[in-house]
Coordinates of C-alpha atoms in Angstrom, one line a residue:
M1 CA -5.1 5.1 10.9
D2 CA -1.5 6.1 11.6
F3 CA 0.1 5.2 14.9
Q4 CA 3.3 3.8 16.5
L5 CA 3.2 0.5 18.2
K6 CA 5.4 0.0 21.3
C7 CA 4.3 -3.7 21.6
P8 CA 2.2 -6.2 19.7
I9 CA -1.6 -5.6 20.0
Q10 CA -4.9 -7.0 18.8
L11 CA -7.3 -4.8 17.0
E12 CA -11.0 -5.7 16.8
K13 CA -13.0 -4.5 13.8
Q14 CA -16.8 -4.6 13.9
V15 CA -18.4 -4.6 10.5
E16 CA -22.0 -3.5 10.4
G17 CA -24.0 -3.9 7.2
E18 CA -23.0 -5.6 3.9
G19 CA -20.3 -3.9 2.1
I20 CA -17.0 -4.1 0.1
Q21 CA -13.9 -3.0 1.9
L22 CA -10.7 -1.7 0.3
H23 CA -7.7 -2.3 2.5
F24 CA -4.3 -0.6 2.2
L25 CA -1.4 -1.3 4.6
L26 CA 0.9 1.5 3.5
N27 CA 3.6 1.3 6.1
G28 CA 4.7 -0.2 9.4
G29 CA 4.6 -3.7 10.7
G30 CA 2.6 -6.6 9.4
M31 CA -1.0 -7.5 10.4
T32 CA -2.5 -11.0 10.6
E33 CA -6.2 -11.8 10.7
A34 CA -6.5 -13.8 13.9
K35 CA -10.1 -14.8 13.5
G36 CA -13.3 -13.8 11.7
H37 CA -12.5 -15.2 8.3
P38 CA -11.9 -18.8 7.1
D39 CA -9.1 -17.6 4.8
E40 CA -6.5 -16.3 7.4
R41 CA -4.7 -13.4 5.8
H42 CA -1.4 -11.8 6.6
F43 CA -0.9 -8.2 5.5
S44 CA 2.6 -6.8 4.9
P45 CA 3.5 -3.2 4.3
N46 CA 2.8 -1.9 0.8
Q47 CA -0.1 -4.4 0.2
H48 CA -3.7 -3.9 -0.5
T49 CA -6.8 -6.1 -1.0
I50 CA -10.5 -6.0 -1.6
C51 CA -12.9 -8.1 0.4
F52 CA -16.6 -8.6 1.1
Q53 CA -17.6 -9.0 4.8
P54 CA -21.2 -9.3 6.0
N55 CA -21.9 -8.3 9.6
S56 CA -19.0 -9.7 11.5
L57 CA -16.3 -9.2 14.2
R58 CA -12.7 -9.4 12.9
V59 CA -9.6 -9.5 15.0
F60 CA -6.1 -8.6 13.7
D61 CA -2.7 -9.2 15.4
C62 CA -0.6 -6.1 14.7
H63 CA 3.2 -6.5 14.8
T64 CA 5.7 -3.9 16.1
T65 CA 8.2 -2.1 13.9
D66 CA 10.3 1.1 14.0
K67 CA 7.9 2.7 11.6
S68 CA 4.4 4.0 12.3
L69 CA 1.6 1.7 11.2
D70 CA -0.2 3.5 8.4
Y71 CA -3.5 1.7 7.5
F72 CA -6.2 3.1 5.2
T73 CA -9.6 1.5 4.5
V74 CA -12.7 2.4 2.5
F75 CA -16.2 0.8 3.0
I76 CA -18.5 0.7 -0.1
P77 CA -22.1 -0.5 0.6
K78 CA -23.0 -3.5 -1.4
D79 CA -25.7 -1.8 -3.4
I80 CA -23.4 1.1 -4.3
Y81 CA -20.7 -1.3 -5.4
F82 CA -23.0 -3.1 -7.8
Q83 CA -24.1 0.3 -9.2
L84 CA -20.5 0.9 -10.1
L85 CA -19.8 -2.6 -11.4
A86 CA -22.5 -4.8 -12.6
P87 CA -22.8 -8.2 -11.0
D88 CA -22.2 -10.0 -14.3
S89 CA -19.1 -8.0 -15.2
A90 CA -16.2 -10.1 -16.4
L91 CA -13.9 -8.0 -14.2
H92 CA -15.1 -9.7 -10.9
Q93 CA -17.2 -12.7 -11.7
S94 CA -15.9 -15.0 -8.8
F95 CA -15.9 -12.2 -6.3
A96 CA -19.4 -11.1 -7.3
R97 CA -20.8 -14.6 -6.8
G98 CA -19.4 -14.7 -3.3
I99 CA -21.0 -11.3 -2.5
Q100 CA -24.4 -12.4 -3.9
A101 CA -24.2 -15.6 -1.8
G102 CA -23.5 -13.6 1.3
E103 CA -20.2 -15.3 1.9
S104 CA -17.1 -13.6 3.3
T105 CA -14.7 -13.5 0.4
Y106 CA -11.6 -11.8 -1.0
F107 CA -11.2 -10.5 -4.5
T108 CA -7.8 -12.3 -4.9
S109 CA -6.1 -15.3 -3.2
Q110 CA -3.1 -13.1 -2.4
N111 CA -2.6 -9.5 -1.4
M112 CA -1.4 -7.1 -4.1
P113 CA 1.3 -4.4 -4.1
I114 CA 0.2 -0.8 -3.6
T115 CA 1.2 1.2 -6.6
P116 CA 2.4 4.8 -6.7
A117 CA -0.9 5.8 -8.3
M118 CA -2.8 4.3 -5.4
R119 CA -0.7 6.1 -2.9
R120 CA -1.3 9.4 -4.7
V121 CA -5.0 9.0 -4.6
I122 CA -4.9 8.1 -0.9
Q123 CA -2.8 11.1 -0.2
E124 CA -5.2 13.3 -2.1
I125 CA -8.1 12.0 -0.1
R126 CA -6.3 12.6 3.2
E127 CA -5.3 16.1 2.2
C128 CA -8.6 17.3 0.8
D129 CA -9.5 20.8 2.0
R130 CA -12.9 21.0 0.4
S131 CA -16.1 21.1 2.4
G132 CA -19.8 20.3 2.1
D133 CA -21.1 18.8 -1.1
L134 CA -17.9 19.5 -3.0
K135 CA -16.0 17.4 -0.5
K136 CA -18.6 14.6 -0.9
L137 CA -18.3 14.6 -4.7
Y138 CA -14.5 14.7 -4.5
F139 CA -14.3 11.8 -2.1
E140 CA -16.8 9.7 -4.3
S141 CA -14.7 10.4 -7.4
K142 CA -11.4 9.4 -5.6
V143 CA -12.9 6.2 -4.1
I144 CA -14.1 5.2 -7.6
E145 CA -10.5 6.0 -9.0
L146 CA -9.0 3.9 -6.2
L147 CA -11.3 0.9 -6.8
M148 CA -10.6 1.2 -10.6
L149 CA -6.8 1.1 -9.9
Q150 CA -7.1 -2.0 -7.7
I151 CA -9.3 -3.9 -10.2
E152 CA -7.2 -2.9 -13.2
Q153 CA -4.1 -4.2 -11.4
I154 CA -5.8 -7.5 -10.4
N155 CA -6.9 -8.1 -14.0
A156 CA -3.5 -7.5 -15.5
A157 CA -2.5 -10.7 -17.1
D158 CA 1.3 -10.2 -16.6
F159 CA 0.8 -9.8 -12.9
N160 CA -1.3 -12.9 -12.6
R161 CA 1.4 -14.9 -14.4
S162 CA 4.0 -13.6 -12.0
L163 CA 2.0 -14.9 -9.0
S164 CA 2.2 -18.4 -10.4
R165 CA 6.0 -18.4 -10.0
G166 CA 6.0 -19.1 -6.2
S167 CA 9.7 -19.2 -5.7
D168 CA 10.3 -16.0 -7.7
W169 CA 7.5 -14.3 -5.6
Q170 CA 9.4 -15.1 -2.4
K171 CA 12.7 -13.8 -3.9
I172 CA 11.1 -10.5 -4.8
Q173 CA 9.7 -10.2 -1.3
E174 CA 13.2 -10.8 0.0
A175 CA 14.5 -8.1 -2.3
K176 CA 11.9 -5.7 -1.0
R177 CA 12.8 -6.5 2.6
I178 CA 16.5 -5.8 1.9
L179 CA 15.7 -2.5 0.3
E180 CA 13.5 -1.5 3.3
E181 CA 16.4 -2.2 5.6
T182 CA 19.2 -0.6 3.5
Y183 CA 17.3 2.5 2.0
Q184 CA 20.1 4.8 3.2
A185 CA 22.7 3.0 1.1
P186 CA 21.0 0.3 -0.9
P187 CA 22.9 -2.4 -2.8
T188 CA 23.3 -2.0 -6.6
I189 CA 20.9 -4.0 -8.8
M190 CA 23.7 -6.4 -9.5
E191 CA 24.4 -6.9 -5.8
L192 CA 20.7 -7.3 -5.0
A193 CA 20.2 -9.9 -7.8
R194 CA 23.1 -11.9 -6.4
L195 CA 21.7 -11.6 -2.8
V196 CA 18.2 -13.1 -3.8
G197 CA 19.4 -15.5 -6.5
L198 CA 17.8 -13.9 -9.6
N199 CA 19.4 -12.5 -12.7
E200 CA 19.2 -8.7 -13.1
F201 CA 16.6 -8.8 -15.9
R202 CA 14.3 -11.1 -14.0
L203 CA 14.8 -9.1 -10.8
K204 CA 13.9 -5.8 -12.4
K205 CA 11.0 -7.2 -14.4
D206 CA 9.4 -9.1 -11.5
F207 CA 10.0 -6.4 -9.0
K208 CA 8.2 -3.9 -11.1
E209 CA 5.2 -6.3 -11.6
Q210 CA 4.9 -7.4 -8.1
V211 CA 5.7 -4.2 -6.1
G212 CA 4.2 -1.7 -8.6
N213 CA 7.4 0.3 -8.7
T214 CA 11.0 0.1 -10.0
I215 CA 13.8 -0.8 -7.6
Y216 CA 15.1 2.7 -7.5
G217 CA 11.6 4.1 -7.3
Y218 CA 10.8 1.8 -4.3
V219 CA 14.0 3.1 -2.5
Q220 CA 13.0 6.6 -3.2
Q221 CA 9.5 5.9 -1.9
Q222 CA 10.9 4.6 1.4
R223 CA 13.1 7.7 1.8
M224 CA 10.5 10.2 1.0
E225 CA 7.8 8.7 3.2
L226 CA 10.2 8.5 6.2
A227 CA 11.3 12.0 5.5
R228 CA 7.8 13.4 5.4
Q229 CA 6.9 11.5 8.7
W230 CA 10.0 13.1 10.4
L231 CA 9.2 16.6 9.0
L232 CA 5.7 16.4 10.4
E233 CA 7.0 15.4 13.8
K234 CA 9.3 18.6 13.8
E235 CA 11.8 17.0 16.1
K236 CA 14.7 16.9 13.6
S237 CA 16.2 19.6 11.4
I238 CA 15.8 19.3 7.6
G239 CA 19.6 18.7 7.4
E240 CA 19.4 15.8 9.9
I241 CA 16.5 14.3 8.0
A242 CA 18.3 14.5 4.7
H243 CA 21.2 12.7 6.2
L244 CA 19.0 10.1 7.8
V245 CA 17.3 9.1 4.6
G246 CA 20.6 8.8 2.7
Y247 CA 21.4 12.2 1.2
R248 CA 24.8 13.9 1.8
N249 CA 23.7 17.1 0.2
H250 CA 20.9 19.1 1.7
A251 CA 20.0 20.7 -1.7
H252 CA 19.8 17.3 -3.4
F253 CA 17.4 16.1 -0.7
T254 CA 15.2 19.3 -1.1
A255 CA 15.1 18.9 -4.9
A256 CA 14.2 15.2 -4.6
F257 CA 11.4 15.9 -2.0
K258 CA 10.0 18.7 -4.1
K259 CA 9.9 16.4 -7.2
Y260 CA 8.2 13.6 -5.3
Y261 CA 5.6 15.6 -3.3
K262 CA 5.4 18.8 -5.4
Y263 CA 6.2 21.0 -2.4
L264 CA 9.2 21.9 -0.4
P265 CA 10.3 20.2 2.9
S266 CA 10.2 23.6 4.6
E267 CA 6.5 23.8 4.0
L268 CA 6.0 21.0 6.5
H269 CA 8.7 21.9 9.0

């Protein structure tokens, strides 16, 4: 789903059949689960999660923002999931027990940051131009890759340790918010560290672990995703878009866009 909200709304999601759901909130405002699960969950942009939901009706409060809400989800039937990952696998013991008990459950107690690799796979799924059985095989391979990237991240010991530092987690979320608001002219790492109350080493290390990208890489991600959105809307010139995302030089923007997406801005405009 990719849409612009003019005011807060509630979305109802009816789940039919037992299955594992991969959720990705790539961009836009936050979403809060209003009902349908005992563990109320808030989703912020650039977060993902894995959950199991038997037949149920779930309701989400969606919050407004100046960016389009971009939400991507995958449903994997329970039997297919256990063909991919055995119930007794050490990679998901607690989660698998919840599934087998028929209980609504999340893979992790907190949402995880979407990594550039996950974004790449989602983009490849969306832009697939194959058809028929080749398309089916392609989608299956990409869903497996996406699931692997999620579980690999969840099981990373360094990331799990970073989650235990509650105060640092909040400071990194604040740093992320600042960068999202100042992507045109972001603060230096020294300035950002001072704003959130961390030393530069801890800021860079924890930001990479929690967000799945470097500080510079995250700013670049914000710029390129906004630029691509505006290019697709075709309401602004390439020069205007370059300026809006923080580039004074048109050529520098074109080179950066080509490096990020592997095609020129003019191919979308």
